[in-house]
mmCIF file of C-alpha atoms in Angstrom:
data_model
loop_
_atom_site.group_PDB
_atom_site.id
_atom_site.type_symbol
_atom_site.label_atom_id
_atom_site.label_comp_id
_atom_site.label_asym_id
_atom_site.label_seq_id
_atom_site.Cartn_x
_atom_site.Cartn_y
_atom_site.Cartn_z
ATOM 1 C CA UNK A 131 0.000 0.000 0.000
ATOM 2 C CA UNK A 132 2.868 2.318 0.841
ATOM 3 C CA UNK A 133 4.114 2.065 -2.735
ATOM 4 C CA UNK A 134 0.827 3.547 -3.982
ATOM 5 C CA UNK A 135 1.222 6.623 -1.823
ATOM 6 C CA UNK A 136 1.627 9.770 -3.919
ATOM 7 C CA UNK A 137 4.933 11.491 -3.676
ATOM 8 C CA UNK A 138 6.371 14.259 -5.807
ATOM 9 C CA UNK A 139 9.671 12.399 -6.027
ATOM 10 C CA UNK A 140 8.482 8.945 -7.195
ATOM 11 C CA UNK A 141 7.759 7.950 -10.733
ATOM 12 C CA UNK A 142 4.121 7.382 -9.699
ATOM 13 C CA UNK A 143 3.806 11.009 -8.741
ATOM 14 C CA UNK A 144 5.585 13.924 -10.367
ATOM 15 C CA UNK A 145 9.258 13.867 -11.152
ATOM 16 C CA UNK A 146 11.484 16.648 -9.875
ATOM 17 C CA UNK A 147 11.173 18.786 -13.021
ATOM 18 C CA UNK A 148 7.384 18.460 -13.114
ATOM 19 C CA UNK A 149 7.263 19.326 -9.423
ATOM 20 C CA UNK A 150 9.355 22.430 -10.094
ATOM 21 C CA UNK A 151 6.976 23.382 -12.920
ATOM 22 C CA UNK A 152 4.018 23.150 -10.538
ATOM 23 C CA UNK A 153 5.802 25.408 -8.047
ATOM 24 C CA UNK A 154 6.630 27.890 -10.832
ATOM 25 C CA UNK A 155 3.015 27.828 -12.043
ATOM 26 C CA UNK A 156 1.841 28.627 -8.504
ATOM 27 C CA UNK A 157 4.275 31.566 -8.394
ATOM 28 C CA UNK A 158 2.988 32.872 -11.757
ATOM 29 C CA UNK A 159 -0.582 32.480 -10.532
ATOM 30 C CA UNK A 160 0.201 34.488 -7.393
ATOM 31 C CA UNK A 161 1.899 37.092 -9.611
ATOM 32 C CA UNK A 162 -1.161 37.295 -11.868
ATOM 33 C CA UNK A 163 -3.455 37.666 -8.887
ATOM 34 C CA UNK A 164 -1.235 40.408 -7.491
ATOM 35 C CA UNK A 165 -1.738 42.490 -10.668
ATOM 36 C CA UNK A 166 -3.993 45.445 -9.872
ATOM 37 C CA UNK A 167 -7.398 45.170 -11.474
ATOM 38 C CA UNK A 168 -7.475 48.731 -12.824
ATOM 39 C CA UNK A 169 -11.081 48.231 -13.987
ATOM 40 C CA UNK A 170 -12.018 48.755 -10.362
ATOM 41 C CA UNK A 171 -11.084 52.438 -10.804
ATOM 42 C CA UNK A 172 -12.963 52.819 -14.091
ATOM 43 C CA UNK A 173 -9.903 52.168 -16.265
ATOM 44 C CA UNK A 174 -10.345 49.775 -19.186
ATOM 45 C CA UNK A 175 -9.008 46.250 -18.760
ATOM 46 C CA UNK A 176 -6.385 46.520 -21.528
ATOM 47 C CA UNK A 177 -4.574 49.445 -19.804
ATOM 48 C CA UNK A 178 -1.252 48.309 -18.334
ATOM 49 C CA UNK A 179 -1.326 44.846 -19.936
ATOM 50 C CA UNK A 180 1.785 43.425 -21.577
ATOM 51 C CA UNK A 181 2.136 43.737 -25.359
ATOM 52 C CA UNK A 182 0.263 40.992 -27.159
ATOM 53 C CA UNK A 183 -1.101 40.185 -30.614
ATOM 54 C CA UNK A 184 -4.469 39.400 -29.029
ATOM 55 C CA UNK A 185 -7.110 40.962 -31.268
ATOM 56 C CA UNK A 186 -9.467 41.912 -28.418
ATOM 57 C CA UNK A 187 -6.670 43.570 -26.451
ATOM 58 C CA UNK A 188 -5.508 45.533 -29.495
ATOM 59 C CA UNK A 189 -9.066 46.642 -30.290
ATOM 60 C CA UNK A 190 -9.551 47.751 -26.691
ATOM 61 C CA UNK A 191 -6.290 49.764 -26.785
ATOM 62 C CA UNK A 192 -7.438 51.670 -29.889
ATOM 63 C CA UNK A 193 -10.547 52.793 -27.997
ATOM 64 C CA UNK A 194 -8.657 54.395 -25.107
ATOM 65 C CA UNK A 195 -8.418 58.146 -24.522
ATOM 66 C CA UNK A 196 -4.624 58.010 -24.962
ATOM 67 C CA UNK A 197 -5.001 56.704 -28.529
ATOM 68 C CA UNK A 198 -7.385 59.558 -29.326
ATOM 69 C CA UNK A 199 -4.860 62.059 -27.918
ATOM 70 C CA UNK A 200 -2.166 60.541 -30.131
ATOM 71 C CA UNK A 201 -4.409 60.795 -33.191
ATOM 72 C CA UNK A 202 -5.283 64.446 -32.530
ATOM 73 C CA UNK A 203 -1.615 65.291 -31.846
ATOM 74 C CA UNK A 204 -0.420 63.683 -35.086
ATOM 75 C CA UNK A 205 -3.036 65.618 -37.074
ATOM 76 C CA UNK A 206 -2.051 68.886 -35.375
ATOM 77 C CA UNK A 207 1.652 68.320 -35.956
ATOM 78 C CA UNK A 208 1.094 67.575 -39.650
ATOM 79 C CA UNK A 209 -1.017 70.727 -40.005
ATOM 80 C CA UNK A 210 1.507 72.889 -38.164
ATOM 81 C CA UNK A 211 4.516 71.492 -40.018
ATOM 82 C CA UNK A 212 2.810 72.065 -43.363
ATOM 83 C CA UNK A 213 2.820 75.812 -42.795
ATOM 84 C CA UNK A 214 5.884 76.094 -40.613
ATOM 85 C CA UNK A 215 8.399 73.381 -41.377
ATOM 86 C CA UNK A 216 11.233 74.760 -39.276
ATOM 87 C CA UNK A 217 9.202 75.985 -36.314
ATOM 88 C CA UNK A 218 10.219 75.075 -32.777
ATOM 89 C CA UNK A 219 9.036 71.634 -31.662
ATOM 90 C CA UNK A 220 5.932 71.544 -29.472
ATOM 91 C CA UNK A 221 6.186 67.789 -29.018
ATOM 92 C CA UNK A 222 9.795 66.747 -28.437
ATOM 93 C CA UNK A 223 10.943 64.531 -31.321
ATOM 94 C CA UNK A 224 8.192 65.643 -33.745
ATOM 95 C CA UNK A 225 10.508 67.176 -36.347
ATOM 96 C CA UNK A 226 12.451 63.939 -36.606
ATOM 97 C CA UNK A 227 9.505 61.549 -36.940
ATOM 98 C CA UNK A 228 6.586 63.579 -38.351
ATOM 99 C CA UNK A 229 7.118 62.032 -41.780
ATOM 100 C CA UNK A 230 5.525 58.833 -40.367
ATOM 101 C CA UNK A 231 2.496 60.533 -38.791
ATOM 102 C CA UNK A 232 0.480 60.444 -42.014
ATOM 103 C CA UNK A 233 0.577 56.625 -41.961
ATOM 104 C CA UNK A 234 -2.018 54.558 -40.056
ATOM 105 C CA UNK A 235 -0.789 53.754 -36.549
ATOM 106 C CA UNK A 236 -1.592 51.124 -33.948
ATOM 107 C CA UNK A 237 -1.164 51.410 -30.182
ATOM 108 C CA UNK A 238 0.280 48.164 -28.839
ATOM 109 C CA UNK A 239 0.449 48.939 -25.148
ATOM 110 C CA UNK A 240 -0.261 51.687 -22.647
ATOM 111 C CA UNK A 241 0.831 52.005 -19.043
ATOM 112 C CA UNK A 242 1.787 54.451 -16.339
ATOM 113 C CA UNK A 243 5.448 55.357 -15.872
ATOM 114 C CA UNK A 244 7.017 53.556 -12.935
ATOM 115 C CA UNK A 245 8.571 56.755 -11.517
ATOM 116 C CA UNK A 246 7.335 60.330 -11.509
ATOM 117 C CA UNK A 247 4.419 61.182 -13.738
ATOM 118 C CA UNK A 248 3.036 60.396 -17.168
ATOM 119 C CA UNK A 249 1.556 57.679 -19.326
ATOM 120 C CA UNK A 250 3.710 55.736 -21.775
ATOM 121 C CA UNK A 251 2.078 54.753 -25.044
ATOM 122 C CA UNK A 252 3.847 52.312 -27.352
ATOM 123 C CA UNK A 253 2.791 52.434 -30.979
ATOM 124 C CA UNK A 254 3.803 51.414 -34.467
ATOM 125 C CA UNK A 255 3.166 52.688 -37.985
ATOM 126 C CA UNK A 256 1.813 50.627 -40.851
ATOM 127 C CA UNK A 257 4.466 51.869 -43.244
ATOM 128 C CA UNK A 258 8.094 52.796 -42.812
ATOM 129 C CA UNK A 259 10.758 50.836 -40.944
ATOM 130 C CA UNK A 260 9.420 48.275 -38.403
ATOM 131 C CA UNK A 261 10.253 50.345 -35.331
ATOM 132 C CA UNK A 262 8.298 50.653 -32.114
ATOM 133 C CA UNK A 263 7.806 54.219 -30.874
ATOM 134 C CA UNK A 264 7.198 55.452 -27.373
ATOM 135 C CA UNK A 265 5.047 58.487 -26.611
ATOM 136 C CA UNK A 266 5.032 60.160 -23.200
ATOM 137 C CA UNK A 267 1.722 61.762 -22.280
ATOM 138 C CA UNK A 268 1.655 64.229 -19.422
ATOM 139 C CA UNK A 269 -1.006 66.230 -17.609
ATOM 140 C CA UNK A 270 -0.785 69.903 -18.601
ATOM 141 C CA UNK A 271 -1.797 73.050 -16.711
ATOM 142 C CA UNK A 272 -5.444 72.770 -17.720
ATOM 143 C CA UNK A 273 -5.657 69.183 -16.458
ATOM 144 C CA UNK A 274 -5.734 67.403 -19.796
ATOM 145 C CA UNK A 275 -3.246 64.851 -21.010
ATOM 146 C CA UNK A 276 -1.083 65.880 -23.924
ATOM 147 C CA UNK A 277 1.604 64.244 -25.987
ATOM 148 C CA UNK A 278 4.937 65.575 -24.757
ATOM 149 C CA UNK A 279 7.702 63.354 -26.161
ATOM 150 C CA UNK A 280 8.067 60.879 -29.028
ATOM 151 C CA UNK A 281 11.077 58.629 -29.276
ATOM 152 C CA UNK A 282 11.870 55.312 -30.956
ATOM 153 C CA UNK A 283 12.461 52.281 -28.779
ATOM 154 C CA UNK A 284 15.580 50.229 -29.341
ATOM 155 C CA UNK A 285 14.542 47.585 -31.814
ATOM 156 C CA UNK A 286 15.293 43.862 -31.725
ATOM 157 C CA UNK A 287 14.681 41.234 -34.377
ATOM 158 C CA UNK A 288 11.710 39.842 -32.450
ATOM 159 C CA UNK A 289 10.129 43.315 -32.188
ATOM 160 C CA UNK A 290 10.561 43.827 -35.920
ATOM 161 C CA UNK A 291 8.961 40.421 -36.624
ATOM 162 C CA UNK A 292 6.095 41.258 -34.271
ATOM 163 C CA UNK A 293 5.485 44.554 -36.085
ATOM 164 C CA UNK A 294 5.608 42.847 -39.470
ATOM 165 C CA UNK A 295 3.043 40.299 -38.205
ATOM 166 C CA UNK A 296 0.754 43.110 -37.065
ATOM 167 C CA UNK A 297 0.969 44.627 -40.535
ATOM 168 C CA UNK A 298 -0.701 41.521 -41.976
ATOM 169 C CA UNK A 299 -4.297 41.516 -43.282
ATOM 170 C CA UNK A 300 -5.610 39.905 -40.102
ATOM 171 C CA UNK A 301 -5.152 43.202 -38.228
ATOM 172 C CA UNK A 302 -6.295 45.546 -41.017
ATOM 173 C CA UNK A 303 -9.348 46.741 -39.116
ATOM 174 C CA UNK A 304 -7.362 47.814 -36.047
ATOM 175 C CA UNK A 305 -5.123 50.487 -37.575
ATOM 176 C CA UNK A 306 -6.002 54.093 -36.773
ATOM 177 C CA UNK A 307 -6.061 56.380 -39.729
ATOM 178 C CA UNK A 308 -6.028 60.179 -39.575
ATOM 179 C CA UNK A 309 -8.568 60.432 -42.398
ATOM 180 C CA UNK B 269 19.161 54.885 -6.092
ATOM 181 C CA UNK B 270 19.171 54.352 -2.325
ATOM 182 C CA UNK B 271 22.488 54.924 -0.649
ATOM 183 C CA UNK B 272 24.068 52.841 2.053
ATOM 184 C CA UNK B 273 23.682 54.507 5.391
ATOM 185 C CA UNK B 274 26.684 54.396 7.652
ATOM 186 C CA UNK B 275 25.981 53.064 11.110
ATOM 187 C CA UNK B 276 25.276 55.848 13.563
ATOM 188 C CA UNK B 277 26.277 58.596 11.145
ATOM 189 C CA UNK B 278 24.048 60.547 8.837
ATOM 190 C CA UNK B 279 24.874 60.817 5.160
ATOM 191 C CA UNK B 280 23.892 64.452 5.186
ATOM 192 C CA UNK B 281 27.072 65.723 6.856
ATOM 193 C CA UNK B 282 29.194 63.905 4.259
ATOM 194 C CA UNK B 283 27.075 65.284 1.430
ATOM 195 C CA UNK B 284 27.328 68.824 2.741
ATOM 196 C CA UNK B 285 31.115 68.403 2.671
ATOM 197 C CA UNK B 286 30.795 67.363 -0.982
ATOM 198 C CA UNK B 287 28.504 70.283 -1.785
ATOM 199 C CA UNK B 288 30.794 72.606 -3.712
ATOM 200 C CA UNK B 289 29.707 76.222 -4.283
ATOM 201 C CA UNK B 290 28.868 75.200 -7.852
ATOM 202 C CA UNK B 291 26.515 72.378 -6.735
ATOM 203 C CA UNK B 292 24.938 74.624 -4.129
ATOM 204 C CA UNK B 293 24.343 77.389 -6.679
ATOM 205 C CA UNK B 294 22.800 74.884 -9.102
ATOM 206 C CA UNK B 295 20.413 73.551 -6.440
ATOM 207 C CA UNK B 296 19.534 77.058 -5.301
ATOM 208 C CA UNK B 297 18.861 78.096 -8.884
ATOM 209 C CA UNK B 298 16.647 75.036 -9.436
ATOM 210 C CA UNK B 299 14.572 75.944 -6.414
ATOM 211 C CA UNK B 300 13.403 79.097 -8.231
ATOM 212 C CA UNK B 301 10.660 76.796 -9.613
ATOM 213 C CA UNK B 302 9.139 76.590 -6.140
ATOM 214 C CA UNK B 303 7.014 79.156 -4.351
ATOM 215 C CA UNK B 304 5.944 79.406 -0.743
ATOM 216 C CA UNK B 305 2.710 77.514 -1.413
ATOM 217 C CA UNK B 306 4.694 74.472 -2.556
ATOM 218 C CA UNK B 307 5.451 71.604 -0.255
ATOM 219 C CA UNK B 308 9.010 71.451 -1.539
ATOM 220 C CA UNK B 309 12.055 73.712 -1.248
ATOM 221 C CA UNK B 310 15.792 73.712 -1.880
ATOM 222 C CA UNK B 311 16.372 71.288 0.995
ATOM 223 C CA UNK B 312 13.898 68.790 -0.516
ATOM 224 C CA UNK B 313 15.932 68.991 -3.705
ATOM 225 C CA UNK B 314 19.165 68.436 -1.771
ATOM 226 C CA UNK B 315 17.590 65.453 -0.019
ATOM 227 C CA UNK B 316 16.372 63.902 -3.297
ATOM 228 C CA UNK B 317 19.814 64.522 -4.851
ATOM 229 C CA UNK B 318 21.428 62.771 -1.890
ATOM 230 C CA UNK B 319 19.001 59.860 -1.993
ATOM 231 C CA UNK B 320 19.062 59.363 -5.770
ATOM 232 C CA UNK B 321 22.762 59.598 -6.547
ATOM 233 C CA UNK B 322 24.453 60.194 -3.214
ATOM 234 C CA UNK B 323 25.233 63.777 -4.251
ATOM 235 C CA UNK B 324 26.536 62.739 -7.637
ATOM 236 C CA UNK B 325 28.700 59.850 -6.445
ATOM 237 C CA UNK B 326 26.357 57.214 -7.895
ATOM 238 C CA UNK B 327 25.115 59.132 -10.908
ATOM 239 C CA UNK B 328 26.732 56.708 -13.339
ATOM 240 C CA UNK B 329 24.650 53.791 -12.146
ATOM 241 C CA UNK B 330 21.682 52.910 -14.318
ATOM 242 C CA UNK B 331 18.300 52.591 -12.656
ATOM 243 C CA UNK B 332 15.052 51.097 -13.954
ATOM 244 C CA UNK B 333 14.049 52.050 -17.509
ATOM 245 C CA UNK B 334 17.488 53.521 -18.157
ATOM 246 C CA UNK B 335 17.187 56.142 -15.428
ATOM 247 C CA UNK B 336 20.528 57.869 -15.023
ATOM 248 C CA UNK B 337 22.344 60.951 -13.849
ATOM 249 C CA UNK B 338 22.285 63.103 -10.749
ATOM 250 C CA UNK B 339 18.535 62.735 -10.235
ATOM 251 C CA UNK B 340 18.111 59.318 -11.910
ATOM 252 C CA UNK B 341 15.674 60.462 -14.591
ATOM 253 C CA UNK B 342 14.667 58.338 -17.545
ATOM 254 C CA UNK B 343 15.379 59.727 -21.006
ATOM 255 C CA UNK B 344 11.787 60.630 -21.991
ATOM 256 C CA UNK B 345 11.084 62.510 -18.759
ATOM 257 C CA UNK B 346 14.449 64.272 -18.910
ATOM 258 C CA UNK B 347 13.722 65.411 -22.482
ATOM 259 C CA UNK B 348 10.280 66.623 -21.424
ATOM 260 C CA UNK B 349 11.951 68.676 -18.698
ATOM 261 C CA UNK B 350 14.199 70.301 -21.272
ATOM 262 C CA UNK B 351 17.350 68.177 -21.111
ATOM 263 C CA UNK B 352 19.325 66.818 -24.009
ATOM 264 C CA UNK B 353 19.871 63.065 -23.642
ATOM 265 C CA UNK B 354 21.932 62.285 -26.720
ATOM 266 C CA UNK B 355 25.116 60.241 -26.471
ATOM 267 C CA UNK B 356 27.102 63.335 -27.382
ATOM 268 C CA UNK B 357 25.450 65.524 -24.793
ATOM 269 C CA UNK B 358 23.561 63.891 -21.943
ATOM 270 C CA UNK B 359 22.602 66.737 -19.629
ATOM 271 C CA UNK B 360 21.315 64.367 -16.962
ATOM 272 C CA UNK B 361 24.967 64.338 -15.859
ATOM 273 C CA UNK B 362 25.218 68.106 -15.741
ATOM 274 C CA UNK B 363 24.318 69.338 -12.274
ATOM 275 C CA UNK B 364 23.067 72.742 -13.493
ATOM 276 C CA UNK B 365 20.713 71.311 -16.103
ATOM 277 C CA UNK B 366 19.653 68.183 -14.190
ATOM 278 C CA UNK B 367 18.848 70.000 -10.961
ATOM 279 C CA UNK B 368 16.760 72.539 -12.906
ATOM 280 C CA UNK B 369 14.896 69.640 -14.543
ATOM 281 C CA UNK B 370 14.431 67.877 -11.197
ATOM 282 C CA UNK B 371 13.114 71.105 -9.679
ATOM 283 C CA UNK B 372 10.613 71.476 -12.518
ATOM 284 C CA UNK B 373 9.646 67.827 -12.167
ATOM 285 C CA UNK B 374 9.064 68.008 -8.406
ATOM 286 C CA UNK B 375 6.998 71.141 -8.980
ATOM 287 C CA UNK B 376 4.863 69.218 -11.533
ATOM 288 C CA UNK B 377 4.289 66.437 -9.013
ATOM 289 C CA UNK B 378 3.454 68.987 -6.319
ATOM 290 C CA UNK B 379 0.848 70.509 -8.654
ATOM 291 C CA UNK B 380 -0.659 67.066 -9.243
ATOM 292 C CA UNK B 381 -1.345 66.690 -5.536
ATOM 293 C CA UNK B 382 -2.263 70.318 -4.913
ATOM 294 C CA UNK B 383 -5.292 70.201 -7.194
ATOM 295 C CA UNK B 384 -6.991 67.163 -8.756
ATOM 296 C CA UNK B 385 -5.046 65.906 -11.770
ATOM 297 C CA UNK B 386 -6.614 63.503 -14.271
ATOM 298 C CA UNK B 387 -3.906 60.916 -14.869
ATOM 299 C CA UNK B 388 -6.072 58.884 -17.225
ATOM 300 C CA UNK B 389 -9.795 58.393 -17.819
ATOM 301 C CA UNK B 390 -11.443 58.148 -14.376
ATOM 302 C CA UNK B 391 -8.224 58.202 -12.345
ATOM 303 C CA UNK B 392 -7.645 61.451 -10.514
ATOM 304 C CA UNK B 393 -5.408 62.441 -7.655
ATOM 305 C CA UNK B 394 -7.018 63.619 -4.426
ATOM 306 C CA UNK B 395 -5.740 67.125 -3.621
ATOM 307 C CA UNK B 396 -3.906 67.694 -0.338
ATOM 308 C CA UNK B 397 -3.995 71.092 1.321
ATOM 309 C CA UNK B 398 -1.530 70.428 4.137
ATOM 310 C CA UNK B 399 1.935 71.146 2.708
ATOM 311 C CA UNK B 400 3.781 68.761 4.987
ATOM 312 C CA UNK B 401 1.430 65.917 4.112
ATOM 313 C CA UNK B 402 1.630 66.762 0.413
ATOM 314 C CA UNK B 403 5.409 66.592 0.546
ATOM 315 C CA UNK B 404 5.231 62.874 1.419
ATOM 316 C CA UNK B 405 2.993 62.224 -1.597
ATOM 317 C CA UNK B 406 5.295 64.181 -3.921
ATOM 318 C CA UNK B 407 8.376 62.307 -2.735
ATOM 319 C CA UNK B 408 6.553 58.959 -3.001
ATOM 320 C CA UNK B 409 5.416 59.821 -6.541
ATOM 321 C CA UNK B 410 8.993 60.700 -7.542
ATOM 322 C CA UNK B 411 9.983 57.185 -6.497
ATOM 323 C CA UNK B 412 6.953 55.123 -7.519
ATOM 324 C CA UNK B 413 4.873 57.154 -9.967
ATOM 325 C CA UNK B 414 1.928 59.412 -9.216
ATOM 326 C CA UNK B 415 -0.568 56.910 -10.687
ATOM 327 C CA UNK B 416 0.341 54.283 -8.108
ATOM 328 C CA UNK B 417 -0.047 56.828 -5.325
ATOM 329 C CA UNK B 418 -3.380 58.025 -6.780
ATOM 330 C CA UNK B 419 -4.609 54.400 -6.839
ATOM 331 C CA UNK B 420 -3.513 53.987 -3.208
ATOM 332 C CA UNK B 421 -5.531 57.141 -2.413
ATOM 333 C CA UNK B 422 -8.588 55.559 -4.065
ATOM 334 C CA UNK B 423 -8.049 52.377 -2.028
ATOM 335 C CA UNK B 424 -7.838 54.453 1.154
ATOM 336 C CA UNK B 425 -11.170 56.118 0.284
ATOM 337 C CA UNK B 426 -12.782 52.709 -0.301
ATOM 338 C CA UNK B 427 -11.491 51.540 3.074
ATOM 339 C CA UNK B 428 -12.910 54.603 4.805
ATOM 340 C CA UNK B 429 -9.472 56.127 5.490
ATOM 341 C CA UNK B 430 -8.255 59.657 4.815
ATOM 342 C CA UNK B 431 -6.756 59.902 1.285
ATOM 343 C CA UNK B 432 -4.925 63.117 2.225
ATOM 344 C CA UNK B 433 -2.896 61.515 5.024
ATOM 345 C CA UNK B 434 0.270 59.704 4.022
ATOM 346 C CA UNK B 435 0.105 57.419 7.082
ATOM 347 C CA UNK B 436 -3.313 56.231 5.913
ATOM 348 C CA UNK B 437 -2.529 55.989 2.197
ATOM 349 C CA UNK B 438 0.812 54.203 2.504
ATOM 350 C CA UNK B 439 -1.009 51.182 3.962
ATOM 351 C CA UNK B 440 -2.605 50.601 0.535
ATOM 352 C CA UNK B 441 0.481 50.600 -1.678
ATOM 353 C CA UNK B 442 0.359 46.813 -2.055
ATOM 354 C CA UNK B 443 -3.284 47.041 -3.129
ATOM 355 C CA UNK B 444 -2.187 49.687 -5.625
ATOM 356 C CA UNK B 445 0.028 47.145 -7.358
ATOM 357 C CA UNK B 446 3.317 47.521 -5.507
ATOM 358 C CA UNK B 447 4.999 44.295 -4.444
ATOM 359 C CA UNK B 448 5.574 43.971 -0.720
ATOM 360 C CA UNK B 449 9.257 44.821 -1.204
ATOM 361 C CA UNK B 450 8.436 47.846 -3.367
ATOM 362 C CA UNK B 451 5.864 49.105 -0.854
ATOM 363 C CA UNK B 452 8.477 48.892 1.916
ATOM 364 C CA UNK B 453 10.964 50.665 -0.370
ATOM 365 C CA UNK B 454 8.489 53.504 -1.039
ATOM 366 C CA UNK B 455 7.724 54.009 2.676
ATOM 367 C CA UNK B 456 11.430 53.960 3.556
ATOM 368 C CA UNK B 457 12.250 56.296 0.659
ATOM 369 C CA UNK B 458 9.729 58.879 1.888
ATOM 370 C CA UNK B 459 10.948 58.585 5.493
ATOM 371 C CA UNK B 460 14.607 58.910 4.479
ATOM 372 C CA UNK B 461 14.115 61.869 2.134
ATOM 373 C CA UNK B 462 12.052 63.726 4.747
ATOM 374 C CA UNK B 463 14.653 62.975 7.410
ATOM 375 C CA UNK B 464 17.468 64.178 5.131
ATOM 376 C CA UNK B 465 15.477 67.280 4.277
ATOM 377 C CA UNK B 466 15.052 68.183 7.953
ATOM 378 C CA UNK B 467 18.762 67.692 8.498
ATOM 379 C CA UNK B 468 19.661 69.768 5.434
ATOM 380 C CA UNK B 469 17.385 72.567 6.626
ATOM 381 C CA UNK B 470 19.473 72.773 9.816
ATOM 382 C CA UNK B 471 22.963 72.155 8.445
ATOM 383 C CA UNK B 472 22.977 73.245 4.809
ATOM 384 C CA UNK B 473 24.090 76.741 3.778
ATOM 385 C CA UNK B 474 21.864 76.517 0.667
ATOM 386 C CA UNK B 475 19.285 79.241 0.492
ATOM 387 C CA UNK B 476 16.374 79.123 -1.904
ATOM 388 C CA UNK B 477 16.215 82.906 -2.018
ATOM 389 C CA UNK B 478 19.848 83.500 -2.996
ATOM 390 C CA UNK B 479 20.620 84.958 -6.386
ATOM 391 C CA UNK B 480 21.776 82.566 -9.092
ATOM 392 C CA UNK B 481 24.953 83.578 -10.873
ATOM 393 C CA UNK B 482 24.954 80.918 -13.591
ATOM 394 C CA UNK B 483 27.139 77.854 -14.094
ATOM 395 C CA UNK B 484 30.797 78.239 -13.277
ATOM 396 C CA UNK B 485 32.036 76.528 -16.429
ATOM 397 C CA UNK B 486 32.231 78.348 -19.788
ATOM 398 C CA UNK B 487 29.289 78.771 -22.119
ATOM 399 C CA UNK B 488 29.122 76.101 -24.783
ATOM 400 C CA UNK B 489 30.520 73.416 -22.498
ATOM 401 C CA UNK B 490 28.699 70.108 -22.826
ATOM 402 C CA UNK B 491 28.769 66.541 -21.588
ATOM 403 C CA UNK B 492 29.590 63.615 -23.843
ATOM 404 C CA UNK B 493 29.441 59.890 -23.158
ATOM 405 C CA UNK B 494 32.360 57.757 -24.290
ATOM 406 C CA UNK B 495 32.274 54.072 -23.356
ATOM 407 C CA UNK B 496 29.841 54.803 -20.528
ATOM 408 C CA UNK B 497 32.005 57.625 -19.077
ATOM 409 C CA UNK B 498 30.620 61.133 -18.923
ATOM 410 C CA UNK B 499 33.111 63.826 -19.786
ATOM 411 C CA UNK B 500 32.641 67.605 -19.711
ATOM 412 C CA UNK B 501 33.882 69.224 -22.916
ATOM 413 C CA UNK B 502 34.637 72.894 -22.395
ATOM 414 C CA UNK B 503 34.166 75.327 -25.253
#
């Protein structure tokens, strides 16, 4: 009867590696449970989630206020630059990257900064080099969020492949266009 | 970047010894961003400078998200506060520019807790009238982000506690998404910076009302980064 007793170390139970996997899974579960449910504060569920090619998550991200701010800012920058190409930058980095703003864009994740203040929005463009950009949104004097800084993120091969995958037909409906 | 505290001896005295007239002038000049209604002053800036980079000694260490320099700012925030962060000229390592940016940044955080600030749809900070209380929130936000502190305020409200009292709000940092270790770090960070600030206000010769005379190195000087070393190029 003793031989039938379950033990994590016997071949009838789990072997050491499987046992370790169970422990790791428990840790991940605790980690997932520890994540703050921001919905509780009226913030949409996709805010603060890790980047993913999940269609629902991407659709949710495009409906957030931050995406709308980005869209309005891009349109304003294009309009301003059309009449005043060498004017001083209002959004830091705009003169360098405004050539991409006319292309459809997709927000791939949004989250709060881990120090200080601001919201970080990561986005990509449908055309141009497969680079991920980071926008920093900050609260201005009249208590509205505005785009303050745009900068490219250091790109890896996997990021480039991810962007290329998002440019496929499957995600056509998600891209935000200025028109 | 927390510094190691020597047993029985405050860091502040050592930092004051390191505070050259140039550093003091830079910190005093940066405090021109503050007014008497703010919770922060030149000594808060000195305390944050001491805590973040041990008065410049640890400015070369990289923090989370590439935070670097005298006040451990990340590149996007530093650029927003008017600093250049290119490899050829990273002003986060220039005490004049970085302390001005840190002053501006602390002032922004103070504003976010002085009146309600909408950080994203439906998430607002709860304003704090008491300057001493607000100071704790500003310092905590510098370390952990104002959104996390605003969420902790919301949790305090839900629990029937006072969202304008740091002692009440800091109990909800874990519920606001901070790990247990991070929550302890935030509480300790606030306590340390406030303790340093009190000590600076007694010992430091820095005066927020003194007149700024400009940087002591020539105009046109700039910092460059070569193999991770930050070098001041004059002229």
